[in-house]
Coordinates of C-alpha atoms and ligand atoms in Angstrom, one line a residue:
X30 CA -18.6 133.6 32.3
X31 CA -20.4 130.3 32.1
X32 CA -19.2 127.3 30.6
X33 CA -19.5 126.4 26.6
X34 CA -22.4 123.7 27.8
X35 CA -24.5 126.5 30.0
X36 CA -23.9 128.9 27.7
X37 CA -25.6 127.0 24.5
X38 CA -28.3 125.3 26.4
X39 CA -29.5 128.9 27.2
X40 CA -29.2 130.0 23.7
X41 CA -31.1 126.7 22.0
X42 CA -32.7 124.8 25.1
X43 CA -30.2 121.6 24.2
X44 CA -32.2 119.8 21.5
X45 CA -33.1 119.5 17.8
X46 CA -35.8 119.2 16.1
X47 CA -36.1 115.8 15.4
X48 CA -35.1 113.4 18.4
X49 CA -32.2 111.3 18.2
X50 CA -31.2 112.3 14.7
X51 CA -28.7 110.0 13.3
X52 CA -25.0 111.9 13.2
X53 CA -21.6 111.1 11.4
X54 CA -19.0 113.6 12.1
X55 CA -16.6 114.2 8.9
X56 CA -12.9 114.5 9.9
X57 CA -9.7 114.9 8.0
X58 CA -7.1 117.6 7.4
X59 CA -7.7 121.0 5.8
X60 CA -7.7 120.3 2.2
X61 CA -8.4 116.4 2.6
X62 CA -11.7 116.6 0.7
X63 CA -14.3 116.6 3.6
X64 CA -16.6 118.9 1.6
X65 CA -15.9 117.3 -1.5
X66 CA -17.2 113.7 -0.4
X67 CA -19.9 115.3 1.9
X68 CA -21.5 117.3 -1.6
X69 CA -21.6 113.6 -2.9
X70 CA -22.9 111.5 0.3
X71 CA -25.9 114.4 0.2
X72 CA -26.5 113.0 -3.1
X73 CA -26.3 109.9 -3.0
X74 CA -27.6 109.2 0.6
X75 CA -29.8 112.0 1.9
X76 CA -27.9 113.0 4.7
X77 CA -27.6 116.9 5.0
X78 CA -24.2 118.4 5.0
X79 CA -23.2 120.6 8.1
X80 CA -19.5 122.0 7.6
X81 CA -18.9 124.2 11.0
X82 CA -16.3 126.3 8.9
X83 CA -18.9 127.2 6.6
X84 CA -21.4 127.9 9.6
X85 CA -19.0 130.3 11.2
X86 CA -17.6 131.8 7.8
X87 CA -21.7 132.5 7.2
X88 CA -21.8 134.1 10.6
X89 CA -19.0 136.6 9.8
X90 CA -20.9 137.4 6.7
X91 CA -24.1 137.9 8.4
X92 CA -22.1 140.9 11.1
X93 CA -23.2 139.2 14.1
X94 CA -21.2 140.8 16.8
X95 CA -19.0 137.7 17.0
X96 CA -18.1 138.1 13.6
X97 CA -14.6 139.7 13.4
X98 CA -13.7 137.5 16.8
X99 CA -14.1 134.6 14.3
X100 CA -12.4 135.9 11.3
X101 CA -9.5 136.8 13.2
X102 CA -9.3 133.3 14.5
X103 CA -9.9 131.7 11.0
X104 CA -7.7 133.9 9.5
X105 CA -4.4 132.4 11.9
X106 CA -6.4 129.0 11.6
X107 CA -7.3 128.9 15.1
X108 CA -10.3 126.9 17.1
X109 CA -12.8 129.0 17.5
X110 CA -15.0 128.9 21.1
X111 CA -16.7 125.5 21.3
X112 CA -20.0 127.4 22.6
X113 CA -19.8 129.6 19.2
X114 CA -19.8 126.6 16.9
X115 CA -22.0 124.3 18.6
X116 CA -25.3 126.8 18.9
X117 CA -24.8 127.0 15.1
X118 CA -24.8 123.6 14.4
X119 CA -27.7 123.3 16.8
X120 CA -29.5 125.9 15.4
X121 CA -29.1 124.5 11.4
X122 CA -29.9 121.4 12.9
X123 CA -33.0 122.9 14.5
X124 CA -34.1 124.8 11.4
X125 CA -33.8 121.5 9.2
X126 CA -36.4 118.6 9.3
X127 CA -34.1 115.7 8.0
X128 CA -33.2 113.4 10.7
X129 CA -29.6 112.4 9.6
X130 CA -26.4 115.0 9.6
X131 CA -23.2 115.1 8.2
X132 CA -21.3 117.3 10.5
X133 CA -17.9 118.5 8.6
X134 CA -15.0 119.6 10.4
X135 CA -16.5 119.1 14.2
X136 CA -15.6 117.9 16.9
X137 CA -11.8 119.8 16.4
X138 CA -10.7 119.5 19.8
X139 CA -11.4 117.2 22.6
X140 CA -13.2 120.0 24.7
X141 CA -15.4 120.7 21.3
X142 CA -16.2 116.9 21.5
X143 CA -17.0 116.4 25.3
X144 CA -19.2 120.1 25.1
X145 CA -21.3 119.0 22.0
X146 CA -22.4 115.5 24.1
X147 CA -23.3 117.3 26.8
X148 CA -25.1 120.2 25.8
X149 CA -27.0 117.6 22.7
X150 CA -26.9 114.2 23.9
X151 CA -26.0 112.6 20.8
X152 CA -23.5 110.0 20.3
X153 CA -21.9 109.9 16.5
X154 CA -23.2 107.0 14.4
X155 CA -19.7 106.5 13.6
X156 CA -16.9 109.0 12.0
X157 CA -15.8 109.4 8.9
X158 CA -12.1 110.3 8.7
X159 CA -10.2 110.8 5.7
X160 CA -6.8 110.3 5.9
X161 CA -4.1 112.4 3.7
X162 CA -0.9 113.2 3.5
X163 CA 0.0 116.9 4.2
X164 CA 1.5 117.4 0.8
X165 CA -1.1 116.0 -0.7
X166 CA -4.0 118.2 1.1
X167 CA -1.3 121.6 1.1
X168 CA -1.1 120.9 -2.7
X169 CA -5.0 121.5 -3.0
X170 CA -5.5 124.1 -0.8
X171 CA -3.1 125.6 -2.7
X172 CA -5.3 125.9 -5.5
X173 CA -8.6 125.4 -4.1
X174 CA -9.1 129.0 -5.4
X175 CA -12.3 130.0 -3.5
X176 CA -10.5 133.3 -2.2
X177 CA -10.4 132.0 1.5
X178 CA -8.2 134.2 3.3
X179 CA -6.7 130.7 5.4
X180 CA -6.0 129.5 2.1
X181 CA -2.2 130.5 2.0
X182 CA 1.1 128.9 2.9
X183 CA 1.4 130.5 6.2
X184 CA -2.1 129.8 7.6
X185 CA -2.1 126.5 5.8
X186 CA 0.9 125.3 8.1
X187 CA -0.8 126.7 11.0
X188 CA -4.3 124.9 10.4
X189 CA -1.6 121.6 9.6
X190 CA -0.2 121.7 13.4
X191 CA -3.8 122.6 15.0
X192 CA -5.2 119.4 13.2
X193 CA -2.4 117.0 14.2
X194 CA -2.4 118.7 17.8
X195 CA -6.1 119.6 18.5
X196 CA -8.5 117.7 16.0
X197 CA -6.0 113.6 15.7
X198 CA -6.8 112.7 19.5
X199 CA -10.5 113.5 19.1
X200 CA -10.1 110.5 15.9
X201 CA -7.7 108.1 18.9
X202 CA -10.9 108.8 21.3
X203 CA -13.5 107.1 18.8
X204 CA -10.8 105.1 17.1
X205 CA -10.7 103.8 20.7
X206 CA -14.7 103.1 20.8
X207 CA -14.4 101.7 17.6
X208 CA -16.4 104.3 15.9
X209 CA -13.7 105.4 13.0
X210 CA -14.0 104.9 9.3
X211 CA -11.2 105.4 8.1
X212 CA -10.8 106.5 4.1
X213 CA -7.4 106.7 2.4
X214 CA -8.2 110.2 0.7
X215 CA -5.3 110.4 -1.1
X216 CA -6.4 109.2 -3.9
X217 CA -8.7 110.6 -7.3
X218 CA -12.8 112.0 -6.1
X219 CA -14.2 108.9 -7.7
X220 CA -11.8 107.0 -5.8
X221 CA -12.4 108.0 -2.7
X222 CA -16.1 108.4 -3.5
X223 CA -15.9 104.5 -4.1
X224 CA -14.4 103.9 -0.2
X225 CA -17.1 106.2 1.0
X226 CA -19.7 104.6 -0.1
X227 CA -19.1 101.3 1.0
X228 CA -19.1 102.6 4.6
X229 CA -22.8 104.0 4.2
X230 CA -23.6 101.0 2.2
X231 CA -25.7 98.9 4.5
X232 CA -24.4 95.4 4.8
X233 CA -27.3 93.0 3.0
X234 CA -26.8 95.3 0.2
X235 CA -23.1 94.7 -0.5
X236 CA -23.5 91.4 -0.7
X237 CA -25.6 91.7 -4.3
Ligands
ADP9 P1 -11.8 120.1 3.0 O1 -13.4 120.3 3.0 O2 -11.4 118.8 3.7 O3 -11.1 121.3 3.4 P2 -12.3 120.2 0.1 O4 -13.3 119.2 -0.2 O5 -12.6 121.7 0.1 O6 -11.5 119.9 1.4 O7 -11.1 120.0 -1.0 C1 -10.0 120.8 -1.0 C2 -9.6 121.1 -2.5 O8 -9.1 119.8 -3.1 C3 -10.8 121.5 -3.4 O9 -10.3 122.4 -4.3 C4 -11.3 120.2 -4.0 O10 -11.8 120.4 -5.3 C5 -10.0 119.4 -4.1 N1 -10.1 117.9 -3.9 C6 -11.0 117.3 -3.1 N2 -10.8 116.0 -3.1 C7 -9.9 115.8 -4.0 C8 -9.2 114.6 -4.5 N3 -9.6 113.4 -4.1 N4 -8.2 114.7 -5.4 C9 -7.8 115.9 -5.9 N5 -8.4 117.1 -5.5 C10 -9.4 117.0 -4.5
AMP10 P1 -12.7 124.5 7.4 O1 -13.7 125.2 6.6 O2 -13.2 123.2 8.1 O3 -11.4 124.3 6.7 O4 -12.4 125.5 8.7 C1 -11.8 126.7 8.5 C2 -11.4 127.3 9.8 O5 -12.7 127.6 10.6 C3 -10.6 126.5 10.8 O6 -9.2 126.6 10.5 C4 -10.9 127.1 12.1 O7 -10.3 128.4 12.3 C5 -12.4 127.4 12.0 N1 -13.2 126.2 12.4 C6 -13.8 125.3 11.5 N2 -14.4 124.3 12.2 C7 -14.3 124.7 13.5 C8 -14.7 124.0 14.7 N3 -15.3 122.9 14.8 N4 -14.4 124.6 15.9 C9 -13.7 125.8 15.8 N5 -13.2 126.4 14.8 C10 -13.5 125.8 13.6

């Protein structure tokens, strides 16, 4: 078998369709209000919104044949292969003509990081990371209600130990390179929403 890098540059030839496309990768907890705050940065800023899990959760829907591979990992809140999740981002990124991204949930693991650079070549503008506490984000996925099947206790706690294992040294990497944003998400939508948007804010216009 060939690495996650050969194996997605043979499936998508390693680029997108617009070169050097500008890229902020949205990170955070399960339940910390990624796809919340990414619906409103679409809005407000024209980026388009990428969210891997709802990438592969659309790939189990469509019955490709890695589909029940990647519902069985979802379902015990697992990381699914890196080569899996980044020809899909590649390939929404391919089939779209905007030139900025949010990617949601990606990188989750250093090797997901490291693979993605290689196989695209592109460096995060910076990363968004909101920061919650676990009662906080267990509390809403608790009633988030959208009848995910890794939306109960059990998985919840699982997805909680891959996040602080896998996905927080893939934050210390870039908060190392100076690249993290870091939101306290703790607080109400607008709240947040208000944090958020003074990171995307260039810096002439804040001054006003
Ligand atoms: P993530 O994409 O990080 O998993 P979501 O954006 O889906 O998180 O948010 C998880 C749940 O919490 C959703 O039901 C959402 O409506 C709710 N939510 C998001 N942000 C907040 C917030 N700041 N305060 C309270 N509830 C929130
Ligand atoms: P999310 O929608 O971001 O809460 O992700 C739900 C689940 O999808 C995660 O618990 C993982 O099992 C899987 N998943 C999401 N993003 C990734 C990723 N970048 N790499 C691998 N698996 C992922």
């Amino acid at each position: 078998m060939g690495t996650a890098v050969e194996s997605a540059n043979k499936e998508v030839n390693g680029s997108v369709a617009v070169k050097n496309p500008t890229v902020v990768f949205v990170l955070g907890g399960p339940g910390s209000g990624k796809g919340t705050q990414c619906a409103n940065i679409v809005e407000h800023f024209g980026y388009t919104h990428l969210s891997a899990g709802d990438l592969l959760r659309a790939e189990i829907k469509s019955g490709s044949e890695n589909g029940t591979m990647i519902q069985n990992m979802i379902k015990e809140g697992k990381i699914v292969p890196s080569e899996v999740t980044i020809k899909l981002l590649q390939r929404a990124m391919q089939e779209n003509g905007n030139d900025k991204f949010l990617i949601d949930g990606f990188p989750r693991n250093e090797e997901n990081r490291a693979a993605f650079e290689e196989v695209t070549k592109i460096e995060p503008a910076f990363v968004l990371f909101f920061d919650c506490s676990e009662e906080e984000m267990e509390r809403r996925l608790l009633s988030r209600n959208q009848g995910r099947e890794d939306d109960n206790i059990e998985t919840i706690r699982k997805r909680f130990k891959v996040f602080l294992e896998s996905s927080l040294p893939v934050i210390e990497h870039y908060t190392a390179r100076g690249k993290v944003r870091k939101i306290d998400a703790g607080k109400s939508v607008e709240e947040v929403f208000e944090s958020v948007k003074a990171v995307f804010t260039p810096k002439e216009e804040k001054a006003d």
